[in-house]
mmCIF file of C-alpha atoms in Angstrom:
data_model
loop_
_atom_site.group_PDB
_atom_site.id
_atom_site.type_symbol
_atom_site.label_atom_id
_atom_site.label_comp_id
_atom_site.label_asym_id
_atom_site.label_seq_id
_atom_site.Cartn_x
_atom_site.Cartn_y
_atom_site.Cartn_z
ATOM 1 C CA UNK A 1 27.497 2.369 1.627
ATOM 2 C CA UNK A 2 30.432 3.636 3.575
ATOM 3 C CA UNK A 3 34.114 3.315 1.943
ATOM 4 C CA UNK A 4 36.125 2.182 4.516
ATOM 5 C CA UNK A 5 39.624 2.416 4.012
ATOM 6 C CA UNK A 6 43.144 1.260 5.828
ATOM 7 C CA UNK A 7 46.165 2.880 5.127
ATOM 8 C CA UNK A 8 49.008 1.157 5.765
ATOM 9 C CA UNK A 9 51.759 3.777 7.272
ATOM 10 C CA UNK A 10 55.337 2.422 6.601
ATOM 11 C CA UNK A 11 57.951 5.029 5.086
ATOM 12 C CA UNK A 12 56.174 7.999 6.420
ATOM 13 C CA UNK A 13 54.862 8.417 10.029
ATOM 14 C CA UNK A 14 51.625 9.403 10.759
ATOM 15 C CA UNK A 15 52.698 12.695 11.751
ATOM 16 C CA UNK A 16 53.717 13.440 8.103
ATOM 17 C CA UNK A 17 50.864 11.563 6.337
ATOM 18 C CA UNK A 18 47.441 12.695 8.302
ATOM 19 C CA UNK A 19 47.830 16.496 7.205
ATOM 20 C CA UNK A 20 48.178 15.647 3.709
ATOM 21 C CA UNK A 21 45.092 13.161 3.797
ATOM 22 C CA UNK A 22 42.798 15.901 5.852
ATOM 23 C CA UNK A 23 44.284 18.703 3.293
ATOM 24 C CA UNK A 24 42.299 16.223 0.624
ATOM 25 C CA UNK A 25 39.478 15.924 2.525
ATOM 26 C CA UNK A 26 39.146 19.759 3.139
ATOM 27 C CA UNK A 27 39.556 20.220 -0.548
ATOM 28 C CA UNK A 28 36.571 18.555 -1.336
ATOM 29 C CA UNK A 29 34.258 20.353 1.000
ATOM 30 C CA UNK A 30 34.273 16.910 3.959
ATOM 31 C CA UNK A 31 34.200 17.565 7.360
ATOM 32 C CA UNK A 32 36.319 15.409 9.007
ATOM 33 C CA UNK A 33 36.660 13.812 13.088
ATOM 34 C CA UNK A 34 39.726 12.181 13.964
ATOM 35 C CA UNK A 35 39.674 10.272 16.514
ATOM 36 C CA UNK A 36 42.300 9.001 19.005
ATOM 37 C CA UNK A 37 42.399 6.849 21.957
ATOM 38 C CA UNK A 38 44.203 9.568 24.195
ATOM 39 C CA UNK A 39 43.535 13.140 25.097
ATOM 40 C CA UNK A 40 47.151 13.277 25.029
ATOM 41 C CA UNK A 41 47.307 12.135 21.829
ATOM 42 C CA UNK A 42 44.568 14.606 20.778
ATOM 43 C CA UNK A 43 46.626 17.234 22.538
ATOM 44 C CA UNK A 44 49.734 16.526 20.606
ATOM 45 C CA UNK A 45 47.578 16.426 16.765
ATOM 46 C CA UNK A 46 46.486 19.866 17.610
ATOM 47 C CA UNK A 47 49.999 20.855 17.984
ATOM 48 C CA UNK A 48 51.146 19.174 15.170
ATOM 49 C CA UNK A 49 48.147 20.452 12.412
ATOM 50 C CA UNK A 50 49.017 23.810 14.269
ATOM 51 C CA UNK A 51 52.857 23.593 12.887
ATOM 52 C CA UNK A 52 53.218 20.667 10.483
ATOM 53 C CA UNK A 53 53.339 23.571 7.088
ATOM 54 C CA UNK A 54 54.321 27.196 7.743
ATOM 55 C CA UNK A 55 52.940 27.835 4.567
ATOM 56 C CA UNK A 56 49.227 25.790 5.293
ATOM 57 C CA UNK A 57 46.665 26.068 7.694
ATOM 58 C CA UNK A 58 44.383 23.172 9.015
ATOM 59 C CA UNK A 59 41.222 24.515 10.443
ATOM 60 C CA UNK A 60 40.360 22.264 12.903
ATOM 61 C CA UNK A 61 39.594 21.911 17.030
ATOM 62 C CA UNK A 62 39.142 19.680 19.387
ATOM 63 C CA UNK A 63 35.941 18.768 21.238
ATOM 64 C CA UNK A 64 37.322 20.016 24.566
ATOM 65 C CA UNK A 65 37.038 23.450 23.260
ATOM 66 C CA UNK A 66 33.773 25.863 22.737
ATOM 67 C CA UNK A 67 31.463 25.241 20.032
ATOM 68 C CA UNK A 68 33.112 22.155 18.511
ATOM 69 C CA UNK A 69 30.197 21.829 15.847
ATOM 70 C CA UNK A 70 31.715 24.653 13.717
ATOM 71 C CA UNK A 71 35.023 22.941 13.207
ATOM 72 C CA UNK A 72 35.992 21.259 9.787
ATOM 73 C CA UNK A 73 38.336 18.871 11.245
ATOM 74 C CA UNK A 74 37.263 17.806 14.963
ATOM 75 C CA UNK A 75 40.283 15.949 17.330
ATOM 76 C CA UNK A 76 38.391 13.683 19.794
ATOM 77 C CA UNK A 77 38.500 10.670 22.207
ATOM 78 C CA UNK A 78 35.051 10.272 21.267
ATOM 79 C CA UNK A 79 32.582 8.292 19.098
ATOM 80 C CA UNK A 80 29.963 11.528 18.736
ATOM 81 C CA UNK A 81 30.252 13.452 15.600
ATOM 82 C CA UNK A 82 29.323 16.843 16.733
ATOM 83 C CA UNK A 83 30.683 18.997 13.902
ATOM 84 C CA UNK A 84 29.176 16.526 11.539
ATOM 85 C CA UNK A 85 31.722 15.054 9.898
ATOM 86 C CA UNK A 86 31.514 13.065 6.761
ATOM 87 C CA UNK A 87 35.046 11.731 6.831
ATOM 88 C CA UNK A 88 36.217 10.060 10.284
ATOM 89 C CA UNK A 89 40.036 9.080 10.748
ATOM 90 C CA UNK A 90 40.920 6.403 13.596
ATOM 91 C CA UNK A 91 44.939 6.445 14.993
ATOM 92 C CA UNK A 92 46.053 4.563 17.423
ATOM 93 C CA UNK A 93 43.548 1.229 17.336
ATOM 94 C CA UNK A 94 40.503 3.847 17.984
ATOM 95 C CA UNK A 95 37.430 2.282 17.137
ATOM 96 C CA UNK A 96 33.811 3.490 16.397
ATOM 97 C CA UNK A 97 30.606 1.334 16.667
ATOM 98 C CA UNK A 98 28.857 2.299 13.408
ATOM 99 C CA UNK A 99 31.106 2.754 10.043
ATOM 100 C CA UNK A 100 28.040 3.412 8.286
ATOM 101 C CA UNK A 101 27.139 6.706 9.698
ATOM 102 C CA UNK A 102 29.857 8.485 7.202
ATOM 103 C CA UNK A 103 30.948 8.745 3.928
ATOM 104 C CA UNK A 104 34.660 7.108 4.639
ATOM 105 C CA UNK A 105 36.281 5.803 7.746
ATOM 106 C CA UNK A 106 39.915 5.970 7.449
ATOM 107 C CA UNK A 107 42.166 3.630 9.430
ATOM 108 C CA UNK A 108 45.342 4.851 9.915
ATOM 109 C CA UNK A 109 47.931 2.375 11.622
ATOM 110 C CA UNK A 110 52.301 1.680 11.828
ATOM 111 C CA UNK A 111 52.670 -1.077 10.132
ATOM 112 C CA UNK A 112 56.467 -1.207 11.618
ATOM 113 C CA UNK A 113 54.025 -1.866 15.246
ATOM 114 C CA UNK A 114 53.460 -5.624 15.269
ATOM 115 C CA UNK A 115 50.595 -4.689 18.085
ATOM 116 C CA UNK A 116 48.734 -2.684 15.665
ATOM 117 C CA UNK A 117 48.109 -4.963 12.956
ATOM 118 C CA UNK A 118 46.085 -7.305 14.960
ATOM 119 C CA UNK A 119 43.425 -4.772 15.653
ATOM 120 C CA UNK A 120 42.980 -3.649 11.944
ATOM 121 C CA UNK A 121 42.577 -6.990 10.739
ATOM 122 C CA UNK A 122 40.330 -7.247 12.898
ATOM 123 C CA UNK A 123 38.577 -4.167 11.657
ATOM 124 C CA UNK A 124 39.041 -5.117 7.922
ATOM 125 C CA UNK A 125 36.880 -8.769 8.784
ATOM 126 C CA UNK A 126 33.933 -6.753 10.527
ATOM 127 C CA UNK A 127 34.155 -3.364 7.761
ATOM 128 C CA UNK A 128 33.666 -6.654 4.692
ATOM 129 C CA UNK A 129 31.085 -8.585 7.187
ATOM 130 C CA UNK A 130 28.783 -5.363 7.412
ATOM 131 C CA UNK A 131 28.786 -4.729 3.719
ATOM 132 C CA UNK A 132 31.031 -1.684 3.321
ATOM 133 C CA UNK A 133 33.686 -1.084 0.142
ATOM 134 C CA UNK A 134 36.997 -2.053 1.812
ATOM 135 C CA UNK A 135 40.254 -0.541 0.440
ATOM 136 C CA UNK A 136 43.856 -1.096 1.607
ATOM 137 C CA UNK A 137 46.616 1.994 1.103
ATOM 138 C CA UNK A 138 50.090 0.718 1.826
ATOM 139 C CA UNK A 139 53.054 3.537 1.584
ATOM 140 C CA UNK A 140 55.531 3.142 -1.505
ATOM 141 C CA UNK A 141 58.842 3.839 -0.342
ATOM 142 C CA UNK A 142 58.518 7.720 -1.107
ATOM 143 C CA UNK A 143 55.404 7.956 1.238
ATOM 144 C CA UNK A 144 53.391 8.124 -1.468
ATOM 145 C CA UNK A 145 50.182 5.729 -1.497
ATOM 146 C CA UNK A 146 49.576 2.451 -3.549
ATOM 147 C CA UNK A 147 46.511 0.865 -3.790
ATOM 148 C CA UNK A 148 46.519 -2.684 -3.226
#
């Protein structure tokens, strides 16, 4: 059964939360995807997991780039899980047909973007109709997360 999981960004942009979460998942041996609806958005994550910490490093790729199978943490457009991921992480509304092909799906959305919440309830009602463990994250006001 996959854990599927929505974390509700409110005090913290995305920019500042994703690194931490894939810093988690890298800790416990997961591969991760993360998946966007852009390549510019995909584009702009690389830069960011490139810079976010002088004092970390985020191995990761993107699936434009040779031999995208050998990274830990994958940036994509795509459904396909070429590096074979065990976590996946969708931004931006991205969407994937079957949750039950990893370990965890991670929604990420703004919830200060009144056109993202539609989307993710919408992803909550099919994630509980299909069977999977649902959990919603919501942001305390320090960033850090609160399980509700």
């Amino acid at each position: 059964m996959t854990e599927v999981f929505f974390y509700h960004l409110q005090s913290r942009p995305l920019d500042a939360a994703l690194p931490q979460l894939l810093e988690k998942c890298l800790e416990r041996g997961w591969r991760c995807a993360v998946q966007a609806t852009s390549p510019e958005r995909v584009e702009a994550l690389d830069t960011l997991l490139w810079a976010y910490d002088e004092s970390s490093f985020l191995p990761h790729g993107t699936d434009r780039q040779a031999e995208p199978a050998r990274q830990p943490i994958l940036l994509t457009t795509d459904e396909s899980n070429p590096n074979g991921a065990v976590v996946r992480f969708l931004i931006d509304g991205a969407a994937i047909a079957d949750a039950g092909a990893y370990q965890r799906v991670i929604h990420l959305f703004d919830g200060n973007d009144s056109d993202a919440i539609a989307p993710v309830r919408q992803a909550w009602r099919d994630a509980r109709a299909a069977g999977h463990e649902v959990t919603y994250w919501q942001q305390d006001a320090e960033g850090r997360w609160q399980r509700r």
